[in-house]
Amino acid sequence: MTYLVRGTLVHCPVPPGEAGAELESIDDGVLLVEKGRIARIGPASELLTGELSSLPLLDYRGRLIMPGMVDVHVHYPQTDIIASYGEQLLEWLNRYTFPAEAAFADTAVAAETAEFFLDELLRNGTTSALVLGTVHPGSVDAVFGAAERRGMRLAAGKVLMDRNAPGNLRDSAASAYRDSRELIERWHGRDRLLYAITPRFAPTSSEAQLVAVGRLAREYPDAYLHTHVAENRAEVEWVRELFPGSRSYLDVYDGHGLVRERSVFAHCIHLDDDDRRRMAGQGAVAAFCPTSNLFLGSGLFDYAQARAAGVRVGLATDVGAGTSFSMFRTAAEAYKVSALLGRPLSAATLLYLCTRAGAEALYLDDRIGWFGAGMEADFIVAHPGATAMSRRRDRRSGTIAERLFALFMLGDDRHVEAVFVNGSNRLSTDAGRQAGRSEQRPG
Ligand code: GUN
Ligand code: ZN
């Protein structure tokens, strides 16, 4: 189906330069969508003429049309333990996380949770994510199947852990290798789905398992490698005891060939300059998880320092340690963490972090994360004045940067009016229906 979408278009069409991220906006703009792709982008005065003017038109004037958001680190099996009181990382894992993940031995639990989780991502305007399952291969089949039915571009993987975890959540080096291979063969590159080899973190993998993971990472260089690093001081100390021969926590992974392009490391709070140099030089990615880092009292990720070192950084909710599925709310916390470190983030950087940065982190910026001819049509319609408060605030905003900044500080799922995945509308609120005046709504 071919159609036009009209509204205020805002995105980050170029990677950030020395001066940081840049916004491009078209106040009265139009996207031409054709067969799930963006065919053209431009001002309404140019696109609503000639033969294009007879195409179905979704009129979202007064709304912001932006690329779908990309969450680069989130645990779908932890959906139900979001906002569980107290504790830092290691206690929190034992008390809440492992019992919750054990329930995913039951494929019915996995299937029901996967459906809810993906609907929740979409309601919040997140169209792509890098997702952890549990140790059970069936948990990954469930989330990939549900994503495929929604046409989403999603990466996911089975968690690998063969020690320092409850017996019913442990695999082995051999089964980790075999099960991951089977899942890669089944899912990687099918439709819009991509596989992530997912050792949980160094403390829960034996030396033999890390060797097996290194082998997978070599055999499947275009699959992701997804894990956690240097989140919490007690965790870092534990890794030092478990791997006395490694220079640093990151070095444990690097020693097994796991620091490479398409490797995504959640948290990266307690790294040193050498770690950052290696990540940058080897094309690895840091997932900035501000709500989680504040919630578990883990520490403050220094975005400016990571970028200055040349590290790719994506933004992530990290639910269930993270406290919201909303990338607006996550961006607001990223802003505050950076403000505490003396380097607040601009509106352009916040939009970049929610969209293009995630695409770059996943090496998908030739397909998603910004608007250009040939890009996949994942985009959202945001209403900056969806609540009484945000409406009052939006009235005072002059520039697009001001509107966006207030939207990032005040926004949440209520500010997401429509969500298009591969060109199909997957969410349409009542407000969205009123704004879209066309009779023929795709999807
Ligand atoms: N480190 C190892 N596993 C986890 C997890 O599930 N959540 C967080 N936040 N950190 C981890
Ligand atoms: Zn995590």
Coordinates of C-alpha atoms and ligand atoms in Angstrom, one line a residue:
M1 CA 0.0 0.0 0.0
T2 CA 1.1 3.5 -0.8
Y3 CA 0.1 6.5 1.3
L4 CA 1.2 9.9 2.6
V5 CA 1.7 11.0 6.2
R6 CA 1.6 14.7 7.0
G7 CA 2.8 16.4 10.2
T8 CA 5.9 18.0 11.7
L9 CA 8.7 15.7 10.7
V10 CA 11.7 15.6 13.1
H11 CA 14.7 13.2 13.0
C12 CA 18.6 13.0 13.0
P13 CA 19.6 12.3 9.4
V14 CA 23.3 12.5 9.9
P15 CA 25.5 10.9 12.6
P16 CA 26.7 13.4 15.3
G17 CA 29.8 15.4 14.4
E18 CA 32.2 17.3 16.7
A19 CA 29.4 19.6 17.7
G20 CA 27.1 16.8 18.7
A21 CA 23.8 15.5 17.3
E22 CA 21.8 17.7 14.9
L23 CA 18.1 17.9 14.3
E24 CA 16.4 18.2 11.0
S25 CA 12.7 19.2 11.0
I26 CA 10.1 20.0 8.4
D27 CA 7.4 22.0 10.0
D28 CA 4.7 20.9 7.5
G29 CA 6.3 17.8 6.1
V30 CA 5.2 14.6 4.3
L31 CA 6.5 11.0 4.2
L32 CA 5.6 9.0 1.2
V33 CA 5.3 5.4 2.3
E34 CA 5.4 2.6 -0.2
K35 CA 5.4 -1.2 0.5
G36 CA 6.7 -0.8 4.1
R37 CA 9.5 1.7 3.1
I38 CA 9.9 5.4 3.1
A39 CA 9.9 6.4 -0.6
R40 CA 10.3 10.1 -0.2
I41 CA 10.4 12.8 2.5
G42 CA 9.8 16.6 1.9
P43 CA 7.7 19.6 2.6
A44 CA 4.0 19.3 2.0
S45 CA 4.2 22.1 -0.6
E46 CA 6.3 19.8 -2.7
L47 CA 4.8 16.4 -2.1
L48 CA 1.1 17.2 -2.1
T49 CA 1.1 18.1 -5.7
G50 CA 0.6 16.3 -9.0
E51 CA -0.2 12.7 -9.1
L52 CA 0.9 12.1 -5.4
S53 CA -2.0 14.3 -4.3
S54 CA -4.5 11.6 -5.1
L55 CA -2.9 9.1 -2.7
P56 CA -4.5 8.4 0.7
L57 CA -3.3 11.0 3.3
L58 CA -3.0 10.6 7.0
D59 CA -3.2 14.1 8.4
Y60 CA -1.3 14.5 11.6
R61 CA -0.7 18.3 11.5
G62 CA 0.1 19.6 15.0
R63 CA 1.8 16.3 15.8
L64 CA 5.5 15.3 15.7
I65 CA 6.3 12.4 13.4
M66 CA 9.6 10.8 14.4
P67 CA 11.5 7.6 13.8
G68 CA 10.4 4.6 15.9
M69 CA 12.5 4.4 19.1
V70 CA 15.2 1.7 19.6
D71 CA 15.7 0.2 23.0
V72 CA 19.1 -1.5 23.0
H73 CA 18.9 -3.5 26.2
V74 CA 15.7 -5.0 27.8
H75 CA 14.8 -8.2 29.6
Y76 CA 11.3 -9.4 28.5
P77 CA 11.1 -12.1 31.2
Q78 CA 11.5 -9.3 33.9
T79 CA 8.3 -7.5 32.8
D80 CA 6.4 -8.6 35.9
I81 CA 9.1 -7.7 38.4
I82 CA 9.5 -4.1 37.4
A83 CA 9.5 -1.9 40.4
S84 CA 10.4 -4.5 43.0
Y85 CA 11.6 -2.8 46.2
G86 CA 15.1 -2.6 47.5
E87 CA 18.6 -4.1 47.0
Q88 CA 21.5 -3.6 44.7
L89 CA 22.2 -5.7 41.7
L90 CA 23.4 -9.1 43.2
E91 CA 20.7 -9.3 45.9
W92 CA 18.1 -8.1 43.4
L93 CA 19.0 -10.9 41.0
N94 CA 18.7 -13.6 43.6
R95 CA 15.6 -12.2 45.3
Y96 CA 13.5 -11.2 42.3
T97 CA 15.1 -12.0 38.9
F98 CA 16.0 -15.6 39.1
P99 CA 12.6 -16.8 40.6
A100 CA 10.8 -14.8 37.9
E101 CA 13.0 -16.2 35.1
A102 CA 12.5 -19.8 36.4
A103 CA 8.8 -19.5 35.4
F104 CA 9.8 -19.3 31.7
A105 CA 10.4 -23.1 31.7
D106 CA 6.7 -23.0 30.9
T107 CA 6.2 -22.0 27.3
A108 CA 2.7 -20.7 28.0
V109 CA 4.2 -18.2 30.5
A110 CA 6.8 -17.2 27.9
A111 CA 4.1 -16.8 25.1
E112 CA 1.8 -14.7 27.2
T113 CA 4.5 -12.5 28.5
A114 CA 6.1 -12.0 25.1
E115 CA 2.7 -10.7 23.7
F116 CA 2.2 -8.3 26.5
F117 CA 5.9 -7.1 26.4
L118 CA 5.9 -6.3 22.7
D119 CA 2.5 -4.6 22.9
E120 CA 3.9 -2.5 25.7
L121 CA 7.0 -1.6 23.7
L122 CA 4.8 -0.5 20.8
R123 CA 2.4 1.5 23.1
N124 CA 5.5 3.4 24.2
G125 CA 6.7 4.1 20.7
T126 CA 9.5 1.5 20.7
T127 CA 9.6 -0.3 17.3
S128 CA 12.9 -2.1 17.7
A129 CA 14.8 -3.6 20.7
L130 CA 17.6 -5.9 21.7
V131 CA 16.0 -8.3 24.1
L132 CA 17.2 -10.9 26.6
G133 CA 15.2 -14.1 27.0
T134 CA 15.8 -16.6 29.8
V135 CA 18.1 -19.7 29.8
H136 CA 15.2 -21.6 28.2
P137 CA 15.4 -21.8 24.3
G138 CA 11.5 -21.7 24.3
S139 CA 11.6 -18.2 25.7
V140 CA 13.4 -17.0 22.6
D141 CA 11.1 -18.8 20.2
A142 CA 8.1 -17.1 22.0
V143 CA 9.4 -13.5 21.7
F144 CA 10.6 -14.0 18.1
G145 CA 7.3 -15.5 17.1
A146 CA 5.4 -12.6 18.6
A147 CA 7.7 -10.1 17.0
E148 CA 7.4 -11.8 13.6
R149 CA 3.6 -11.5 13.8
R150 CA 3.9 -7.8 14.5
G151 CA 6.4 -7.3 11.6
M152 CA 9.0 -5.8 14.1
R153 CA 12.7 -5.6 13.7
L154 CA 13.9 -7.3 16.8
A155 CA 17.0 -8.9 18.1
A156 CA 17.0 -11.4 20.9
G157 CA 18.8 -14.3 22.4
K158 CA 18.8 -17.2 25.0
V159 CA 20.6 -16.3 28.2
L160 CA 23.7 -18.5 28.8
M161 CA 24.7 -19.3 32.4
D162 CA 26.3 -22.5 33.7
R163 CA 27.4 -21.4 37.3
N164 CA 26.5 -19.1 40.2
A165 CA 22.8 -19.4 39.4
P166 CA 20.0 -21.7 40.7
G167 CA 20.2 -25.2 39.3
N168 CA 17.0 -24.9 37.3
L169 CA 18.4 -21.9 35.5
R170 CA 21.7 -23.4 34.5
D171 CA 22.8 -24.7 31.1
S172 CA 26.2 -26.1 30.3
A173 CA 29.0 -25.0 27.9
A174 CA 27.9 -27.7 25.4
S175 CA 24.2 -27.0 25.6
A176 CA 24.8 -23.3 25.4
Y177 CA 26.7 -23.8 22.2
R178 CA 24.2 -26.3 20.7
D179 CA 21.0 -24.4 21.7
S180 CA 22.4 -21.0 20.5
R181 CA 23.4 -22.5 17.2
E182 CA 19.9 -24.0 16.7
L183 CA 18.2 -20.7 17.5
I184 CA 20.6 -18.8 15.2
E185 CA 19.8 -21.2 12.4
R186 CA 16.1 -20.9 13.1
W187 CA 15.7 -17.1 13.6
H188 CA 18.8 -15.0 12.5
G189 CA 17.9 -13.1 9.4
R190 CA 14.3 -14.5 9.2
D191 CA 11.9 -11.7 8.3
R192 CA 13.2 -8.7 10.3
L193 CA 14.6 -10.8 13.2
L194 CA 18.3 -11.0 14.3
Y195 CA 20.0 -13.2 16.9
A196 CA 22.0 -12.1 19.9
I197 CA 24.4 -14.6 21.5
T198 CA 23.7 -13.8 25.2
P199 CA 26.0 -14.8 28.0
R200 CA 24.3 -13.2 31.1
F201 CA 27.5 -11.8 32.6
A202 CA 31.0 -13.1 33.4
P203 CA 30.1 -14.3 36.9
T204 CA 27.5 -16.8 35.6
S205 CA 29.6 -18.3 32.8
S206 CA 32.4 -20.8 33.4
E207 CA 35.7 -20.6 31.5
A208 CA 34.5 -23.5 29.3
Q209 CA 31.2 -21.6 28.5
L210 CA 33.1 -18.4 27.7
V211 CA 35.2 -20.4 25.2
A212 CA 32.1 -21.8 23.6
V213 CA 30.6 -18.3 23.4
G214 CA 33.8 -17.1 21.7
R215 CA 33.5 -19.8 19.2
L216 CA 29.9 -18.8 18.4
A217 CA 30.9 -15.2 18.2
R218 CA 33.6 -16.1 15.6
E219 CA 31.3 -18.5 13.7
Y220 CA 28.5 -15.9 13.5
P221 CA 30.1 -12.5 13.1
D222 CA 26.9 -10.9 12.0
A223 CA 25.0 -12.1 15.1
Y224 CA 25.0 -9.8 18.1
L225 CA 26.9 -10.5 21.3
H226 CA 24.9 -9.2 24.2
T227 CA 25.9 -9.1 27.9
H228 CA 26.4 -6.9 31.0
V229 CA 29.6 -5.3 32.2
A230 CA 30.8 -3.1 35.1
E231 CA 27.4 -2.2 36.4
N232 CA 27.9 -2.4 40.2
R233 CA 31.0 -2.2 42.5
A234 CA 30.4 -5.5 44.3
E235 CA 29.9 -7.2 40.9
V236 CA 33.2 -5.7 39.6
E237 CA 35.0 -7.0 42.7
W238 CA 33.4 -10.4 42.3
V239 CA 34.7 -10.6 38.7
R240 CA 38.2 -9.6 39.9
E241 CA 38.1 -12.6 42.3
L242 CA 36.6 -15.0 39.7
F243 CA 39.1 -14.0 36.9
P244 CA 42.3 -13.0 38.7
G245 CA 44.3 -13.3 35.4
S246 CA 42.2 -10.6 33.6
R247 CA 43.3 -6.9 33.6
S248 CA 39.7 -5.7 34.0
Y249 CA 36.1 -6.9 33.8
L250 CA 35.9 -6.0 30.1
D251 CA 39.2 -7.9 29.6
V252 CA 37.5 -11.1 30.6
Y253 CA 35.3 -10.7 27.5
D254 CA 38.0 -9.4 25.3
G255 CA 40.2 -12.4 26.2
H256 CA 37.5 -14.6 24.6
G257 CA 37.0 -12.6 21.5
L258 CA 33.7 -11.0 22.6
V259 CA 34.6 -7.3 22.2
R260 CA 33.8 -6.8 18.6
E261 CA 31.4 -5.1 16.2
R262 CA 27.8 -5.9 17.1
S263 CA 28.8 -6.6 20.8
V264 CA 26.5 -4.7 23.1
F265 CA 27.5 -4.2 26.8
A266 CA 24.9 -3.0 29.2
H267 CA 25.9 -0.4 31.8
C268 CA 29.7 0.2 31.3
I269 CA 29.7 2.4 34.4
H270 CA 32.9 1.3 36.1
L271 CA 35.3 1.1 33.1
D272 CA 38.6 2.8 32.7
D273 CA 40.2 4.6 29.8
D274 CA 41.8 1.4 28.4
D275 CA 38.4 -0.4 28.4
R276 CA 36.8 2.5 26.6
R277 CA 39.7 2.6 24.0
R278 CA 39.2 -1.0 23.3
M279 CA 35.5 -0.8 23.0
A280 CA 35.8 2.1 20.6
G281 CA 38.6 0.6 18.5
Q282 CA 36.8 -2.8 18.2
G283 CA 33.4 -1.4 17.4
A284 CA 31.6 -2.5 20.6
V285 CA 28.6 -0.7 22.0
A286 CA 27.7 0.6 25.5
A287 CA 24.0 0.5 26.5
F288 CA 23.2 3.5 28.7
C289 CA 20.5 2.4 31.1
P290 CA 19.8 5.4 33.3
T291 CA 16.5 4.4 35.1
S292 CA 18.0 1.0 36.0
N293 CA 21.3 2.5 37.2
L294 CA 19.5 5.0 39.4
F295 CA 17.0 2.4 40.7
L296 CA 19.7 -0.2 41.7
G297 CA 22.0 2.5 42.9
S298 CA 24.6 1.3 40.5
G299 CA 26.2 4.6 39.5
L300 CA 26.2 7.3 36.8
F301 CA 27.1 6.5 33.2
D302 CA 29.2 9.3 31.7
Y303 CA 27.8 9.7 28.2
A304 CA 30.1 12.6 27.2
Q305 CA 33.2 10.6 28.3
A306 CA 32.1 7.5 26.4
R307 CA 31.5 9.5 23.2
A308 CA 34.7 11.5 23.6
A309 CA 36.5 8.1 23.7
G310 CA 34.7 7.2 20.4
V311 CA 32.4 4.5 21.9
R312 CA 29.1 3.8 20.2
V313 CA 26.3 4.4 22.8
G314 CA 22.7 3.4 22.6
L315 CA 19.9 4.1 25.1
A316 CA 18.1 1.4 27.0
T317 CA 15.3 0.8 29.5
D318 CA 16.7 -2.4 31.0
V319 CA 13.3 -3.4 32.4
G320 CA 12.9 -5.0 35.0
A321 CA 15.7 -3.1 36.8
G322 CA 14.7 -0.2 34.7
T323 CA 11.5 1.5 35.8
S324 CA 9.8 2.3 32.6
F325 CA 9.2 1.0 29.1
S326 CA 9.0 4.6 27.8
M327 CA 12.1 5.9 26.0
F328 CA 10.8 9.4 26.7
R329 CA 11.1 8.8 30.5
T330 CA 14.4 7.0 29.9
A331 CA 15.7 10.0 28.0
A332 CA 14.6 12.3 30.8
E333 CA 16.7 10.3 33.3
A334 CA 19.6 10.2 30.8
Y335 CA 19.4 14.0 30.8
K336 CA 19.4 14.2 34.6
V337 CA 22.3 11.8 35.0
S338 CA 24.3 13.9 32.5
A339 CA 23.3 17.1 34.2
L340 CA 24.6 15.7 37.5
L341 CA 27.9 15.1 35.7
G342 CA 27.9 18.7 34.5
R343 CA 27.1 18.0 30.9
P344 CA 23.3 18.1 30.2
L345 CA 22.1 16.7 26.9
S346 CA 20.5 18.8 24.2
A347 CA 17.1 18.0 22.6
A348 CA 18.9 16.9 19.5
T349 CA 21.0 14.5 21.5
L350 CA 18.0 13.1 23.3
L351 CA 16.2 12.4 20.0
Y352 CA 19.4 11.0 18.6
L353 CA 19.7 8.7 21.6
C354 CA 16.2 7.4 21.3
T355 CA 16.4 6.7 17.6
R356 CA 19.4 6.9 15.4
A357 CA 21.9 6.0 18.2
G358 CA 20.1 2.8 18.8
A359 CA 20.2 2.0 15.0
E360 CA 23.9 2.8 14.9
A361 CA 24.5 0.6 18.0
L362 CA 22.8 -2.3 16.3
Y363 CA 24.5 -1.6 13.0
L364 CA 21.1 -1.0 11.4
D365 CA 21.4 2.7 10.6
D366 CA 21.1 2.0 6.9
R367 CA 17.6 0.7 7.6
I368 CA 16.0 2.3 10.7
G369 CA 16.5 5.3 13.1
W370 CA 16.0 8.2 10.7
F371 CA 14.0 9.2 7.6
G372 CA 15.4 8.8 4.1
A373 CA 14.4 7.2 0.8
G374 CA 14.6 3.4 1.0
M375 CA 14.5 3.3 4.8
E376 CA 12.1 0.9 6.6
A377 CA 8.9 2.7 7.5
D378 CA 9.1 2.5 11.4
F379 CA 7.8 5.8 12.7
I380 CA 5.7 7.2 15.5
V381 CA 3.2 10.1 15.9
A382 CA 3.9 11.9 19.1
H383 CA 1.5 14.4 20.7
P384 CA 3.6 16.9 22.7
G385 CA 0.4 18.3 24.4
A386 CA -1.3 15.0 25.2
T387 CA -1.9 15.9 28.9
A388 CA -3.2 19.0 30.7
M389 CA 0.3 19.8 31.9
S390 CA 2.2 19.1 28.6
R391 CA -0.4 21.0 26.7
R392 CA 0.3 24.2 28.8
R393 CA 4.0 23.7 28.5
D394 CA 3.8 23.0 24.7
R395 CA 2.0 26.3 24.2
R396 CA 5.0 28.2 25.5
S397 CA 7.5 26.5 23.3
G398 CA 8.9 28.4 20.3
T399 CA 11.3 26.3 18.4
I400 CA 11.1 22.6 17.6
A401 CA 14.1 22.0 19.9
E402 CA 12.1 23.5 22.8
R403 CA 9.0 21.5 22.0
L404 CA 11.0 18.3 21.8
F405 CA 12.9 19.0 25.0
A406 CA 9.7 19.4 27.0
L407 CA 8.3 16.3 25.3
F408 CA 11.3 14.3 26.5
M409 CA 11.1 15.6 30.0
L410 CA 7.3 15.3 30.4
G411 CA 6.5 12.5 27.9
D412 CA 5.3 8.9 28.4
D413 CA 3.0 6.4 26.6
R414 CA 0.2 9.0 26.7
H415 CA 2.1 11.1 24.3
V416 CA 2.4 8.3 21.7
E417 CA -0.6 8.5 19.3
A418 CA 0.2 6.1 16.5
V419 CA 3.0 3.6 15.9
F420 CA 3.9 2.4 12.4
V421 CA 5.9 -0.8 12.0
N422 CA 7.1 -1.6 8.5
G423 CA 4.5 0.8 7.2
S424 CA 1.5 -0.7 9.1
N425 CA -0.2 1.1 11.9
R426 CA 0.1 -1.0 15.0
L427 CA -1.4 1.4 17.5
S428 CA -4.0 4.0 17.1
T429 CA -5.4 5.8 20.1
D430 CA -8.7 7.7 20.0
A431 CA -6.8 10.9 19.8
G432 CA -4.8 9.5 16.9
R433 CA -7.9 8.4 15.1
Q434 CA -9.3 11.9 15.3
A435 CA -6.1 13.4 14.1
G436 CA -5.8 11.0 11.2
R437 CA -8.6 12.3 9.0
S438 CA -8.2 9.9 6.2
E439 CA -10.9 7.3 5.6
Q440 CA -8.3 4.8 4.4
R441 CA -5.9 4.0 7.3
P442 CA -3.3 1.5 6.4
G443 CA -2.6 -1.4 8.8
Ligands
GUN1 N1 23.6 -8.4 35.4 C1 23.4 -9.7 35.2 N2 22.1 -10.0 35.0 C2 21.5 -8.8 35.1 C3 20.1 -8.4 35.0 O1 19.2 -9.2 34.8 N3 19.8 -7.1 35.1 C4 20.8 -6.2 35.4 N4 20.4 -4.9 35.5 N5 22.1 -6.5 35.5 C5 22.4 -7.8 35.3
ZN2 ZN 20.2 -5.9 31.9

